[in-house]
Amino acid sequence: MKLEYKKYLPDTFAGNSRVWIYQSSRLFTLSEALEIEELLNKFTAEWRSHGDDVDAYGNLFFGQFVVLMADETRVGVGGCSTDSSVRFIKGLGEKFSVDFFNRTNLAFVVKEKIQVLPMSQLSYAVQNFFIDGDTLYFNNLVQTKKELEEKWIVPVKDSWLAGKVKLEHSPK
């Protein structure tokens, strides 16, 4: 599975640009993904903070992750504008019958596919070698463009999950 995404990020945005990642409860179909891209483009073009245009970017990555980014170099994103982005994401969820807000669903790359696993099943998955320390994990907790570039897709052993489960070496 190709995990290229950095080349699609705006290179004019500062490294400390704020990032919000919303993971869908399922993979979108191609027609849904195209519609979401249009809606994202419209939202980011119209996103305002205290009447000023937000330097914003939005994209759907890997058919499952909505990434919003705001470069606050010129205009900061306040509470009301953040609320408007959350309303937008909730609207997408309703329109496409998905949940973007279940933070207990974790996404991994397993056998060249994105697999979503409830956190409650993480220990089982590790104990049964479905997931190990080298399995790639989508760390949706990143908060800046720089973190998105460097720490979004990382091996489990390099993420906060490493402290949650005992990582063992899988049998060779």
PDB file of C-alpha atoms in Angstrom:
ATOM      1  CA  MET A   1       0.000   0.000   0.000  1.00  0.00           C
ATOM      2  CA  LYS A   2       1.364   3.386  -0.965  1.00  0.00           C
ATOM      3  CA  LEU A   3       1.377   5.731   1.991  1.00  0.00           C
ATOM      4  CA  GLU A   4       2.415   8.866   0.155  1.00  0.00           C
ATOM      5  CA  TYR A   5       0.611  11.935   1.370  1.00  0.00           C
ATOM      6  CA  LYS A   6       3.234  14.567   2.211  1.00  0.00           C
ATOM      7  CA  LYS A   7       3.480  15.757  -1.382  1.00  0.00           C
ATOM      8  CA  TYR A   8      -0.192  16.774  -1.206  1.00  0.00           C
ATOM      9  CA  LEU A   9       0.301  19.027   1.814  1.00  0.00           C
ATOM     10  CA  PRO A  10       0.602  22.738   1.062  1.00  0.00           C
ATOM     11  CA  ASP A  11       4.286  23.651   1.121  1.00  0.00           C
ATOM     12  CA  THR A  12       3.391  27.309   1.732  1.00  0.00           C
ATOM     13  CA  PHE A  13       1.927  26.504   5.153  1.00  0.00           C
ATOM     14  CA  ALA A  14       4.117  26.934   8.239  1.00  0.00           C
ATOM     15  CA  GLY A  15       5.280  23.864  10.149  1.00  0.00           C
ATOM     16  CA  ASN A  16       3.258  24.961  13.168  1.00  0.00           C
ATOM     17  CA  SER A  17       0.003  25.148  11.169  1.00  0.00           C
ATOM     18  CA  ARG A  18      -2.783  23.532  13.182  1.00  0.00           C
ATOM     19  CA  VAL A  19      -4.037  20.122  12.090  1.00  0.00           C
ATOM     20  CA  TRP A  20      -7.182  18.166  12.856  1.00  0.00           C
ATOM     21  CA  ILE A  21      -7.544  14.565  11.701  1.00  0.00           C
ATOM     22  CA  TYR A  22     -10.925  12.880  11.578  1.00  0.00           C
ATOM     23  CA  GLN A  23     -10.886   9.138  10.969  1.00  0.00           C
ATOM     24  CA  SER A  24     -13.996   7.702   9.376  1.00  0.00           C
ATOM     25  CA  SER A  25     -15.517   4.511  10.734  1.00  0.00           C
ATOM     26  CA  ARG A  26     -15.283   3.047   7.241  1.00  0.00           C
ATOM     27  CA  LEU A  27     -13.603   3.457   3.875  1.00  0.00           C
ATOM     28  CA  PHE A  28     -15.470   5.743   1.490  1.00  0.00           C
ATOM     29  CA  THR A  29     -16.489   4.654  -1.981  1.00  0.00           C
ATOM     30  CA  LEU A  30     -14.893   6.480  -4.902  1.00  0.00           C
ATOM     31  CA  SER A  31     -18.023   8.533  -5.599  1.00  0.00           C
ATOM     32  CA  GLU A  32     -18.305   9.457  -1.894  1.00  0.00           C
ATOM     33  CA  ALA A  33     -14.613  10.412  -1.798  1.00  0.00           C
ATOM     34  CA  LEU A  34     -15.022  12.697  -4.808  1.00  0.00           C
ATOM     35  CA  GLU A  35     -18.037  14.368  -3.215  1.00  0.00           C
ATOM     36  CA  ILE A  36     -16.174  14.780   0.087  1.00  0.00           C
ATOM     37  CA  GLU A  37     -13.243  16.406  -1.737  1.00  0.00           C
ATOM     38  CA  GLU A  38     -15.653  18.929  -3.280  1.00  0.00           C
ATOM     39  CA  LEU A  39     -17.259  19.650   0.098  1.00  0.00           C
ATOM     40  CA  LEU A  40     -13.824  20.026   1.722  1.00  0.00           C
ATOM     41  CA  ASN A  41     -12.697  22.457  -0.968  1.00  0.00           C
ATOM     42  CA  LYS A  42     -15.861  24.515  -0.502  1.00  0.00           C
ATOM     43  CA  PHE A  43     -15.536  24.524   3.299  1.00  0.00           C
ATOM     44  CA  THR A  44     -11.863  25.504   3.349  1.00  0.00           C
ATOM     45  CA  ALA A  45     -12.464  28.256   0.754  1.00  0.00           C
ATOM     46  CA  GLU A  46     -15.217  29.729   2.943  1.00  0.00           C
ATOM     47  CA  TRP A  47     -13.731  29.096   6.423  1.00  0.00           C
ATOM     48  CA  ARG A  48     -13.666  32.323   8.435  1.00  0.00           C
ATOM     49  CA  SER A  49     -12.364  33.403  11.813  1.00  0.00           C
ATOM     50  CA  HIS A  50     -13.807  36.634  13.173  1.00  0.00           C
ATOM     51  CA  GLY A  51     -14.726  37.648   9.633  1.00  0.00           C
ATOM     52  CA  ASP A  52     -11.275  37.007   8.161  1.00  0.00           C
ATOM     53  CA  ASP A  53     -10.452  34.243   5.686  1.00  0.00           C
ATOM     54  CA  VAL A  54      -8.629  31.321   7.284  1.00  0.00           C
ATOM     55  CA  ASP A  55      -5.630  30.056   5.308  1.00  0.00           C
ATOM     56  CA  ALA A  56      -7.070  26.566   5.205  1.00  0.00           C
ATOM     57  CA  TYR A  57      -6.462  23.239   3.550  1.00  0.00           C
ATOM     58  CA  GLY A  58      -8.507  20.067   3.574  1.00  0.00           C
ATOM     59  CA  ASN A  59      -8.024  16.658   2.048  1.00  0.00           C
ATOM     60  CA  LEU A  60      -9.314  13.114   2.267  1.00  0.00           C
ATOM     61  CA  PHE A  61      -6.381  10.736   2.623  1.00  0.00           C
ATOM     62  CA  PHE A  62      -6.483   7.010   1.941  1.00  0.00           C
ATOM     63  CA  GLY A  63     -10.267   7.190   1.501  1.00  0.00           C
ATOM     64  CA  GLN A  64     -10.767   7.312   5.268  1.00  0.00           C
ATOM     65  CA  PHE A  65      -9.052  10.290   6.936  1.00  0.00           C
ATOM     66  CA  VAL A  66     -10.263  13.868   6.655  1.00  0.00           C
ATOM     67  CA  VAL A  67      -7.393  16.248   7.373  1.00  0.00           C
ATOM     68  CA  LEU A  68      -8.063  19.918   8.025  1.00  0.00           C
ATOM     69  CA  MET A  69      -5.193  22.360   8.356  1.00  0.00           C
ATOM     70  CA  ALA A  70      -5.072  26.046   9.198  1.00  0.00           C
ATOM     71  CA  ASP A  71      -1.979  28.209   8.803  1.00  0.00           C
ATOM     72  CA  GLU A  72      -2.379  30.731  11.601  1.00  0.00           C
ATOM     73  CA  THR A  73       0.517  32.920  10.498  1.00  0.00           C
ATOM     74  CA  ARG A  74      -1.921  35.560   9.240  1.00  0.00           C
ATOM     75  CA  VAL A  75      -5.256  34.701  10.912  1.00  0.00           C
ATOM     76  CA  GLY A  76      -5.698  32.638  14.072  1.00  0.00           C
ATOM     77  CA  VAL A  77      -8.453  30.067  14.368  1.00  0.00           C
ATOM     78  CA  GLY A  78     -10.637  30.909  17.364  1.00  0.00           C
ATOM     79  CA  GLY A  79     -13.279  28.913  19.186  1.00  0.00           C
ATOM     80  CA  CYS A  80     -16.146  29.845  16.873  1.00  0.00           C
ATOM     81  CA  SER A  81     -14.222  28.935  13.733  1.00  0.00           C
ATOM     82  CA  THR A  82     -13.093  25.661  15.304  1.00  0.00           C
ATOM     83  CA  ASP A  83     -16.735  24.981  16.182  1.00  0.00           C
ATOM     84  CA  SER A  84     -17.709  25.593  12.557  1.00  0.00           C
ATOM     85  CA  SER A  85     -15.175  22.992  11.407  1.00  0.00           C
ATOM     86  CA  VAL A  86     -16.557  20.464  13.909  1.00  0.00           C
ATOM     87  CA  ARG A  87     -20.096  21.186  12.645  1.00  0.00           C
ATOM     88  CA  PHE A  88     -18.831  20.633   9.091  1.00  0.00           C
ATOM     89  CA  ILE A  89     -17.313  17.247  10.026  1.00  0.00           C
ATOM     90  CA  LYS A  90     -20.478  16.243  11.912  1.00  0.00           C
ATOM     91  CA  GLY A  91     -22.452  17.141   8.787  1.00  0.00           C
ATOM     92  CA  LEU A  92     -20.201  14.926   6.675  1.00  0.00           C
ATOM     93  CA  GLY A  93     -20.739  12.115   9.150  1.00  0.00           C
ATOM     94  CA  GLU A  94     -24.505  12.467   8.928  1.00  0.00           C
ATOM     95  CA  LYS A  95     -24.500  12.771   5.139  1.00  0.00           C
ATOM     96  CA  PHE A  96     -22.380   9.640   4.635  1.00  0.00           C
ATOM     97  CA  SER A  97     -23.556   7.662   7.700  1.00  0.00           C
ATOM     98  CA  VAL A  98     -20.116   7.416   9.304  1.00  0.00           C
ATOM     99  CA  ASP A  99     -18.649   8.231  12.696  1.00  0.00           C
ATOM    100  CA  PHE A 100     -15.695  10.617  12.692  1.00  0.00           C
ATOM    101  CA  PHE A 101     -15.572  11.032  16.467  1.00  0.00           C
ATOM    102  CA  ASN A 102     -14.971   7.563  17.902  1.00  0.00           C
ATOM    103  CA  ARG A 103     -11.417   8.036  19.158  1.00  0.00           C
ATOM    104  CA  THR A 104     -11.300   4.457  20.469  1.00  0.00           C
ATOM    105  CA  ASN A 105     -11.109   3.113  16.911  1.00  0.00           C
ATOM    106  CA  LEU A 106      -7.463   2.748  15.960  1.00  0.00           C
ATOM    107  CA  ALA A 107      -6.200   2.428  12.387  1.00  0.00           C
ATOM    108  CA  PHE A 108      -3.270   0.262  11.323  1.00  0.00           C
ATOM    109  CA  VAL A 109      -1.752  -0.921   8.070  1.00  0.00           C
ATOM    110  CA  VAL A 110      -2.099  -4.702   8.087  1.00  0.00           C
ATOM    111  CA  LYS A 111      -1.456  -6.813   4.995  1.00  0.00           C
ATOM    112  CA  GLU A 112      -1.308  -3.714   2.783  1.00  0.00           C
ATOM    113  CA  LYS A 113      -4.722  -2.474   3.906  1.00  0.00           C
ATOM    114  CA  ILE A 114      -5.984  -0.038   6.507  1.00  0.00           C
ATOM    115  CA  GLN A 115      -7.613  -1.999   9.294  1.00  0.00           C
ATOM    116  CA  VAL A 116      -9.623  -0.330  12.034  1.00  0.00           C
ATOM    117  CA  LEU A 117      -9.507  -1.964  15.431  1.00  0.00           C
ATOM    118  CA  PRO A 118     -11.340  -0.988  18.612  1.00  0.00           C
ATOM    119  CA  MET A 119      -8.885  -0.101  21.374  1.00  0.00           C
ATOM    120  CA  SER A 120     -10.504  -2.783  23.540  1.00  0.00           C
ATOM    121  CA  GLN A 121      -9.138  -5.424  21.126  1.00  0.00           C
ATOM    122  CA  LEU A 122      -5.595  -4.058  20.950  1.00  0.00           C
ATOM    123  CA  SER A 123      -4.080  -6.428  23.523  1.00  0.00           C
ATOM    124  CA  TYR A 124      -5.693  -9.420  21.811  1.00  0.00           C
ATOM    125  CA  ALA A 125      -4.356  -8.308  18.420  1.00  0.00           C
ATOM    126  CA  VAL A 126      -0.831  -7.948  19.835  1.00  0.00           C
ATOM    127  CA  GLN A 127      -0.940 -11.250  21.751  1.00  0.00           C
ATOM    128  CA  ASN A 128      -2.056 -13.068  18.603  1.00  0.00           C
ATOM    129  CA  PHE A 129       0.525 -11.321  16.388  1.00  0.00           C
ATOM    130  CA  PHE A 130      -1.944  -9.487  14.173  1.00  0.00           C
ATOM    131  CA  ILE A 131      -0.128  -6.329  15.273  1.00  0.00           C
ATOM    132  CA  ASP A 132       3.461  -5.935  16.450  1.00  0.00           C
ATOM    133  CA  GLY A 133       5.847  -3.106  17.171  1.00  0.00           C
ATOM    134  CA  ASP A 134       6.633  -2.611  13.486  1.00  0.00           C
ATOM    135  CA  THR A 135       2.984  -2.414  12.372  1.00  0.00           C
ATOM    136  CA  LEU A 136       2.229   1.044  11.036  1.00  0.00           C
ATOM    137  CA  TYR A 137      -0.257   3.041  13.095  1.00  0.00           C
ATOM    138  CA  PHE A 138      -2.153   6.227  12.198  1.00  0.00           C
ATOM    139  CA  ASN A 139      -1.491   8.587  15.089  1.00  0.00           C
ATOM    140  CA  ASN A 140      -4.454  10.921  14.655  1.00  0.00           C
ATOM    141  CA  LEU A 141      -3.372  12.927  17.696  1.00  0.00           C
ATOM    142  CA  VAL A 142      -0.853  14.983  15.723  1.00  0.00           C
ATOM    143  CA  GLN A 143      -1.569  18.701  16.053  1.00  0.00           C
ATOM    144  CA  THR A 144       0.704  20.510  13.597  1.00  0.00           C
ATOM    145  CA  LYS A 145       1.772  20.220   9.974  1.00  0.00           C
ATOM    146  CA  LYS A 146       5.279  19.256  11.102  1.00  0.00           C
ATOM    147  CA  GLU A 147       3.890  16.465  13.304  1.00  0.00           C
ATOM    148  CA  LEU A 148       1.617  15.363  10.449  1.00  0.00           C
ATOM    149  CA  GLU A 149       4.655  15.040   8.213  1.00  0.00           C
ATOM    150  CA  GLU A 150       6.817  13.259  10.772  1.00  0.00           C
ATOM    151  CA  LYS A 151       4.577  11.453  13.260  1.00  0.00           C
ATOM    152  CA  TRP A 152       1.242  10.611  11.663  1.00  0.00           C
ATOM    153  CA  ILE A 153       2.046   7.175  10.257  1.00  0.00           C
ATOM    154  CA  VAL A 154       4.490   5.522  12.634  1.00  0.00           C
ATOM    155  CA  PRO A 155       5.380   2.038  13.844  1.00  0.00           C
ATOM    156  CA  VAL A 156       3.386   1.077  16.931  1.00  0.00           C
ATOM    157  CA  LYS A 157       6.637   0.877  18.924  1.00  0.00           C
ATOM    158  CA  ASP A 158       7.214   4.615  18.261  1.00  0.00           C
ATOM    159  CA  SER A 159       3.693   5.692  19.234  1.00  0.00           C
ATOM    160  CA  TRP A 160       1.844   6.299  22.472  1.00  0.00           C
ATOM    161  CA  LEU A 161       0.347   2.800  22.066  1.00  0.00           C
ATOM    162  CA  ALA A 162       3.684   1.208  22.958  1.00  0.00           C
ATOM    163  CA  GLY A 163       3.030   2.128  26.584  1.00  0.00           C
ATOM    164  CA  LYS A 164      -0.444   0.560  26.493  1.00  0.00           C
ATOM    165  CA  VAL A 165       0.477  -2.998  25.474  1.00  0.00           C
ATOM    166  CA  LYS A 166       3.371  -5.365  25.906  1.00  0.00           C
ATOM    167  CA  LEU A 167       4.959  -5.606  22.482  1.00  0.00           C
ATOM    168  CA  GLU A 168       6.459  -8.975  21.784  1.00  0.00           C
ATOM    169  CA  HIS A 169       8.387 -10.136  18.796  1.00  0.00           C
ATOM    170  CA  SER A 170       6.225 -12.154  16.449  1.00  0.00           C
ATOM    171  CA  PRO A 171       7.337 -15.667  15.592  1.00  0.00           C
ATOM    172  CA  LYS A 172       9.376 -15.804  12.409  1.00  0.00           C
TER     173      LYS A 172
END
